[in-house]
Amino acid sequence: MQNIFIIYTGGTIGMVKNAETGTFVPFDFELIARNLPDLNRLDYKLTVHSFTPIIDSSDMNPGIWIEMAEIIRDNHDHYDGFVILHGSDTMSFSASILSFMLEGLQKPVILSGSQLPIGEIRTDARENMMTALEIASAKENGKSIVQEVCILFDNKLFRGNRSFKYNSAKFEAFRSPNYPVLAEAGIHINYNREALLDNTDKEFIMHTELDNRVGVLKLFPGISPAFVKAILDSDVRSIVMETFGSGNTMTDQWFLDLLAEAVRSGKNIVDISQCKVGSVELGRYETSQGLKALGILNGYDMTFEAAVTKLIYLQGQLTDQEAVAYWVERDIRGELTVND
Ligand code: ASP
């Protein structure tokens, strides 16, 4: 019999409508269990850990990430897989940071939730949860088929650190356009073996130190020097710079001077694109040629969620800014594809 550990953090899946205000509020796991009698028909042993309080995932924070990682570490050897029930709003951030914190993971950690609460007639919660449980228990030759942190939503399994929430209205809430879907559930669950990570020979190490001194600079035509300066001068160690197309920025001298000054002061600036598909290619256009020379770092095809959480993770491990800069440009958990 498979042993599955469920971590319930909250999210729409377990929410009920407040009769007075009409808003959705988180409710306890009992509500999910009551609405899912099929849970008793499964031939897995389920253990549930509910967070207190359970939250809307917009209230997610590094403290809860550490708690989740510690629960997984403490139970890693006794369970076949983990399912984390989580609101979809920040699910990709949590999946990304957990992928970094859980190095060499050899068991499935599947985040899932739903767009409609479990008590609603047309809910997507039932299917999502049942499929997540099945994937969390799937084994072949004694080894877990999935050995990484993933998101299961609307019958698709995504690498957590490649995914983002792209739709707040459809059941198909997530996408990972820069990396293939890892599995698709229909009559059978078809795994994309070539795309899955194989950590069998790796050592499982959990890292709990995080440093959230990370900022974001999203560019737009007409952005003011004062605003750019305020962001670059802020008290952070690294900045994710969301640029145009394949990593391009304006070429105004004031802008390049401000970037150069920030890099000189020891800040890491990571270039990722505002485009959801494709990769940063520093030097492809004149408008990005100078960035490399200034010491701007290449974020390649990382999602915004992966870039931010990777920096929070790396900064927690490394006090040396140059070491953070070195690792941010390298693939450490399948989160980026280096194209040069
Ligand atoms: N606001 C909810 C949350 O992220 C949305 C959801 O669960 O899908 O917690």
Coordinates of C-alpha atoms and ligand atoms in Angstrom, one line a residue:
M1 CA 0.0 0.0 0.0
Q2 CA 1.3 3.4 -1.0
N3 CA 1.8 6.1 1.7
I4 CA 1.0 9.6 0.6
F5 CA 1.4 12.8 2.6
I6 CA -1.0 15.6 1.9
I7 CA 0.0 19.1 3.0
Y8 CA -3.0 21.4 3.0
T9 CA -2.2 25.1 2.8
G10 CA -5.5 26.5 1.6
G11 CA -6.7 28.1 -1.6
T12 CA -10.0 28.0 -3.5
I13 CA -10.1 24.2 -3.4
G14 CA -11.2 24.2 0.3
M15 CA -13.0 27.5 0.4
V16 CA -16.6 28.2 1.2
K17 CA -18.7 31.3 0.4
N18 CA -19.3 33.6 3.4
A19 CA -23.1 34.0 3.3
E20 CA -23.0 37.6 4.5
T21 CA -20.2 39.0 2.3
G22 CA -20.3 36.6 -0.6
T23 CA -16.5 36.3 -0.6
F24 CA -14.6 33.0 -0.7
V25 CA -12.8 32.2 2.6
P26 CA -10.5 29.2 3.4
F27 CA -12.1 26.2 5.2
D28 CA -10.5 23.2 6.9
F29 CA -9.5 19.9 5.3
E30 CA -12.7 18.2 6.6
L31 CA -14.6 20.1 3.9
I32 CA -12.4 18.5 1.2
A33 CA -12.7 15.0 2.8
R34 CA -16.5 15.3 3.1
N35 CA -16.8 16.3 -0.6
L36 CA -14.5 13.6 -1.7
P37 CA -15.9 10.3 -0.4
D38 CA -13.7 8.6 -3.1
L39 CA -10.7 9.3 -0.9
N40 CA -11.8 6.3 1.2
R41 CA -11.9 4.0 -1.9
L42 CA -8.2 4.7 -2.7
D43 CA -5.8 2.0 -1.7
Y44 CA -3.3 4.5 -0.4
K45 CA -2.7 5.4 3.2
L46 CA -3.2 9.2 3.4
T47 CA -1.8 11.4 6.1
V48 CA -2.9 15.0 6.2
H49 CA -1.1 18.0 7.6
S50 CA -3.2 21.2 7.7
F51 CA -1.5 24.5 8.1
T52 CA -2.9 26.9 10.7
P53 CA -4.2 29.2 9.6
I54 CA -5.0 27.9 6.2
I55 CA -4.6 30.8 3.7
D56 CA -5.4 32.3 0.4
S57 CA -2.1 31.8 -1.5
S58 CA -1.8 35.5 -1.9
D59 CA -0.6 35.5 1.7
M60 CA 2.1 33.0 1.0
N61 CA 5.6 33.9 2.4
P62 CA 9.1 32.5 2.9
G63 CA 8.3 31.3 6.4
I64 CA 5.6 29.0 5.1
W65 CA 7.9 27.8 2.3
I66 CA 10.5 26.8 5.0
E67 CA 7.8 25.0 7.0
M68 CA 6.6 23.1 3.9
A69 CA 10.2 22.1 3.0
E70 CA 10.8 20.9 6.6
I71 CA 7.6 18.8 6.6
I72 CA 8.8 17.1 3.4
R73 CA 12.3 16.6 4.8
D74 CA 11.0 15.1 8.0
N75 CA 8.6 12.7 6.2
H76 CA 10.7 12.0 3.1
D77 CA 11.8 8.6 4.0
H78 CA 8.4 7.3 5.3
Y79 CA 6.2 8.4 2.3
D80 CA 6.0 7.5 -1.3
G81 CA 4.9 10.9 -2.4
F82 CA 3.6 14.3 -1.4
V83 CA 0.6 16.4 -2.5
I84 CA 0.5 20.0 -1.6
L85 CA -3.0 21.6 -1.8
H86 CA -2.3 25.3 -2.5
G87 CA -4.1 28.3 -4.0
S88 CA -3.3 28.7 -7.7
D89 CA -2.4 32.5 -7.4
T90 CA 1.1 31.9 -6.1
M91 CA 1.4 28.2 -6.8
S92 CA 4.2 28.6 -9.3
F93 CA 6.3 30.7 -6.8
S94 CA 5.9 28.0 -4.2
A95 CA 6.6 25.2 -6.7
S96 CA 9.7 27.0 -7.9
I97 CA 11.2 27.8 -4.5
L98 CA 10.6 24.2 -3.3
S99 CA 12.3 22.9 -6.3
F100 CA 15.4 24.9 -5.3
M101 CA 15.2 24.0 -1.6
L102 CA 14.7 20.3 -2.2
E103 CA 17.9 19.3 -4.0
G104 CA 18.2 15.8 -5.3
L105 CA 14.5 15.0 -4.6
Q106 CA 13.7 11.4 -5.4
K107 CA 9.9 11.5 -4.7
P108 CA 7.1 13.3 -6.3
V109 CA 6.0 16.6 -4.7
I110 CA 2.8 17.6 -6.6
L111 CA 1.2 21.0 -6.0
S112 CA -2.5 21.2 -7.0
G113 CA -5.6 23.1 -6.2
S114 CA -8.6 24.2 -8.2
Q115 CA -10.4 27.2 -9.8
L116 CA -13.8 26.3 -8.2
P117 CA -14.2 25.2 -4.6
I118 CA -14.7 21.5 -3.9
G119 CA -18.3 22.0 -2.8
E120 CA -19.4 23.5 -6.2
I121 CA -21.2 21.2 -8.6
R122 CA -18.9 21.9 -11.6
T123 CA -15.7 21.9 -9.5
D124 CA -12.3 21.0 -11.0
A125 CA -11.0 20.1 -7.5
R126 CA -12.0 16.4 -7.6
E127 CA -10.2 15.6 -10.8
N128 CA -7.1 17.7 -9.9
M129 CA -6.8 16.1 -6.5
M130 CA -7.4 12.5 -7.6
T131 CA -4.9 12.8 -10.5
A132 CA -2.3 14.5 -8.2
L133 CA -2.6 11.6 -5.8
E134 CA -2.2 9.0 -8.5
I135 CA 0.9 10.7 -9.9
A136 CA 2.3 11.1 -6.3
S137 CA 2.0 7.3 -5.9
A138 CA 3.2 6.3 -9.4
K139 CA 6.2 4.0 -9.3
E140 CA 8.2 1.9 -11.8
N141 CA 10.8 -0.7 -10.8
G142 CA 10.5 0.4 -7.2
K143 CA 11.4 4.0 -8.1
S144 CA 9.1 7.1 -8.3
I145 CA 8.3 8.0 -11.9
V146 CA 8.3 11.7 -10.9
Q147 CA 11.3 12.8 -8.9
E148 CA 10.7 16.6 -8.8
V149 CA 8.4 19.4 -7.7
C150 CA 5.5 19.7 -10.2
I151 CA 2.1 21.4 -10.6
L152 CA -0.9 19.3 -11.6
F153 CA -3.8 21.2 -13.1
D154 CA -6.4 20.4 -15.6
N155 CA -4.9 17.0 -16.5
K156 CA -1.5 18.4 -17.2
L157 CA 1.7 17.9 -15.1
F158 CA 4.2 20.8 -15.3
R159 CA 7.7 21.2 -14.0
G160 CA 7.0 23.6 -11.1
N161 CA 9.8 26.0 -11.9
R162 CA 8.8 26.2 -15.6
S163 CA 5.2 27.0 -14.9
F164 CA 3.2 30.2 -14.4
K165 CA -0.5 31.0 -13.8
Y166 CA -1.7 32.5 -17.0
N167 CA -5.5 32.3 -16.7
S168 CA -7.6 33.2 -13.8
A169 CA -10.9 32.2 -15.4
K170 CA -10.3 28.8 -17.2
F171 CA -9.7 25.4 -15.6
E172 CA -6.6 25.4 -17.7
A173 CA -4.9 27.9 -15.3
F174 CA -1.2 27.0 -15.9
R175 CA 1.2 26.8 -18.8
S176 CA 4.9 26.1 -19.2
P177 CA 5.6 27.1 -22.8
N178 CA 9.4 26.9 -22.5
Y179 CA 9.4 23.3 -21.3
P180 CA 7.3 20.3 -22.4
V181 CA 4.4 19.1 -20.3
L182 CA 5.7 16.2 -18.1
A183 CA 2.6 14.1 -18.2
E184 CA -1.0 14.2 -19.5
A185 CA -3.9 12.5 -17.9
G186 CA -6.7 11.0 -20.0
I187 CA -7.8 7.4 -19.8
H188 CA -4.2 6.7 -18.9
I189 CA -1.6 9.0 -17.4
N190 CA 1.1 9.3 -20.1
Y191 CA 4.5 10.4 -18.8
N192 CA 6.9 12.2 -21.0
R193 CA 9.9 10.2 -19.8
E194 CA 12.5 12.2 -21.7
A195 CA 11.4 15.5 -20.0
L196 CA 11.3 14.2 -16.4
L197 CA 14.3 14.7 -14.1
D198 CA 16.0 11.5 -12.9
N199 CA 17.5 12.2 -9.5
T200 CA 18.1 8.5 -8.6
D201 CA 21.8 8.8 -8.1
K202 CA 21.7 12.1 -6.3
E203 CA 21.8 12.8 -2.6
F204 CA 18.7 14.4 -1.1
I205 CA 19.7 17.7 0.6
M206 CA 17.2 20.2 2.0
H207 CA 18.2 23.9 2.1
T208 CA 16.2 26.2 4.4
E209 CA 18.1 29.4 4.3
L210 CA 16.4 32.1 2.2
D211 CA 17.3 35.7 1.6
N212 CA 14.5 37.8 0.1
R213 CA 16.5 40.9 -0.7
V214 CA 15.4 40.7 -4.3
G215 CA 13.9 43.6 -6.4
V216 CA 12.2 43.8 -9.7
L217 CA 12.6 46.3 -12.5
K218 CA 10.0 46.0 -15.2
L219 CA 10.8 48.2 -18.2
F220 CA 8.4 50.1 -20.4
P221 CA 8.9 52.8 -23.0
G222 CA 8.9 56.2 -21.2
I223 CA 10.1 54.8 -17.8
S224 CA 11.6 57.7 -15.9
P225 CA 15.2 57.9 -14.7
A226 CA 14.0 58.7 -11.2
F227 CA 12.0 55.5 -11.0
V228 CA 14.8 53.3 -12.4
K229 CA 17.3 54.9 -10.0
A230 CA 14.9 54.3 -7.0
I231 CA 14.7 50.6 -7.9
L232 CA 18.4 50.2 -8.6
D233 CA 19.3 52.0 -5.3
S234 CA 16.9 50.0 -3.2
D235 CA 18.3 47.9 -0.4
V236 CA 18.4 44.5 -2.2
R237 CA 21.2 42.2 -3.3
S238 CA 19.8 41.3 -6.7
I239 CA 17.3 42.7 -9.2
V240 CA 15.3 40.8 -11.8
M241 CA 15.1 43.1 -14.8
E242 CA 12.1 42.3 -17.1
T243 CA 13.2 43.4 -20.5
F244 CA 11.7 43.5 -24.1
G245 CA 11.8 40.6 -26.6
S246 CA 15.0 38.6 -26.5
G247 CA 16.4 40.6 -23.6
N248 CA 16.5 44.1 -25.1
T249 CA 16.5 47.4 -23.3
M250 CA 16.5 51.1 -24.3
T251 CA 20.0 52.3 -25.1
D252 CA 19.7 55.8 -23.5
Q253 CA 23.0 56.7 -21.8
W254 CA 21.3 57.6 -18.5
F255 CA 19.9 54.1 -18.3
L256 CA 23.1 52.3 -19.1
D257 CA 25.0 54.6 -16.6
L258 CA 22.5 53.7 -13.9
L259 CA 22.9 50.0 -14.6
A260 CA 26.6 50.2 -14.6
E261 CA 26.6 52.1 -11.3
A262 CA 24.3 49.4 -9.7
V263 CA 26.6 46.6 -11.0
R264 CA 29.7 48.5 -9.7
S265 CA 28.0 48.8 -6.3
G266 CA 27.8 44.9 -6.2
K267 CA 24.2 44.3 -7.3
N268 CA 23.3 41.4 -9.5
I269 CA 20.9 42.3 -12.3
V270 CA 19.3 39.4 -14.1
D271 CA 17.8 39.9 -17.5
I272 CA 14.6 38.0 -18.2
S273 CA 12.1 38.7 -20.9
Q274 CA 8.6 40.1 -20.6
C275 CA 7.8 37.5 -23.4
K276 CA 6.4 34.3 -22.0
V277 CA 7.9 32.1 -24.7
G278 CA 11.5 32.2 -25.9
S279 CA 14.8 33.1 -24.3
V280 CA 17.0 36.1 -23.6
E281 CA 19.8 36.2 -26.1
L282 CA 22.3 38.9 -25.0
G283 CA 24.0 40.4 -28.1
R284 CA 21.4 39.3 -30.7
Y285 CA 20.4 42.9 -31.2
E286 CA 22.4 46.1 -30.7
T287 CA 19.9 47.0 -27.9
S288 CA 21.2 44.1 -25.7
Q289 CA 24.9 44.0 -26.9
G290 CA 26.1 46.5 -24.3
L291 CA 24.3 44.7 -21.4
K292 CA 26.7 41.8 -21.3
A293 CA 29.7 44.1 -21.2
L294 CA 28.1 46.0 -18.3
G295 CA 27.9 42.7 -16.3
I296 CA 24.1 42.2 -16.7
L297 CA 23.4 38.5 -16.1
N298 CA 21.5 36.3 -18.5
G299 CA 18.3 34.8 -17.2
Y300 CA 17.8 32.8 -20.4
D301 CA 14.3 31.4 -20.6
M302 CA 13.5 31.4 -16.8
T303 CA 10.0 32.4 -15.8
F304 CA 9.6 35.4 -13.6
E305 CA 8.6 33.1 -10.7
A306 CA 11.7 31.0 -11.1
A307 CA 14.1 34.0 -11.4
V308 CA 12.8 35.6 -8.2
T309 CA 12.7 32.5 -6.1
K310 CA 16.1 31.2 -7.5
L311 CA 17.7 34.5 -6.3
I312 CA 16.0 34.2 -2.9
Y313 CA 17.3 30.7 -2.6
L314 CA 20.9 31.4 -3.9
Q315 CA 21.2 34.4 -1.7
G316 CA 20.2 32.3 1.3
Q317 CA 23.0 29.9 0.5
L318 CA 25.7 32.3 -0.6
T319 CA 27.0 35.5 1.0
D320 CA 29.3 36.1 -2.0
Q321 CA 27.5 38.1 -4.7
E322 CA 29.8 36.7 -7.4
A323 CA 28.8 33.2 -6.4
V324 CA 25.1 34.1 -6.7
A325 CA 25.9 35.6 -10.1
Y326 CA 27.6 32.4 -11.2
W327 CA 24.8 30.1 -10.2
V328 CA 21.9 32.2 -11.4
E329 CA 23.1 31.7 -15.0
R330 CA 23.4 27.9 -14.6
D331 CA 20.7 25.2 -14.7
I332 CA 20.5 23.8 -11.2
R333 CA 17.0 22.2 -11.1
G334 CA 15.9 22.1 -14.8
E335 CA 14.6 25.7 -14.6
L336 CA 16.5 27.1 -17.6
T337 CA 17.9 26.1 -20.9
V338 CA 21.3 27.7 -21.8
N339 CA 21.3 28.5 -25.5
D340 CA 24.9 29.7 -26.1
Ligands
ASP1 N1 -7.1 33.2 -4.5 C1 -6.9 31.8 -4.5 C2 -5.6 31.4 -4.0 O1 -4.6 31.5 -4.6 C3 -7.1 31.3 -5.9 C4 -7.0 29.8 -6.1 O2 -6.9 29.0 -5.1 O3 -7.0 29.3 -7.2 O4 -5.5 31.0 -2.8

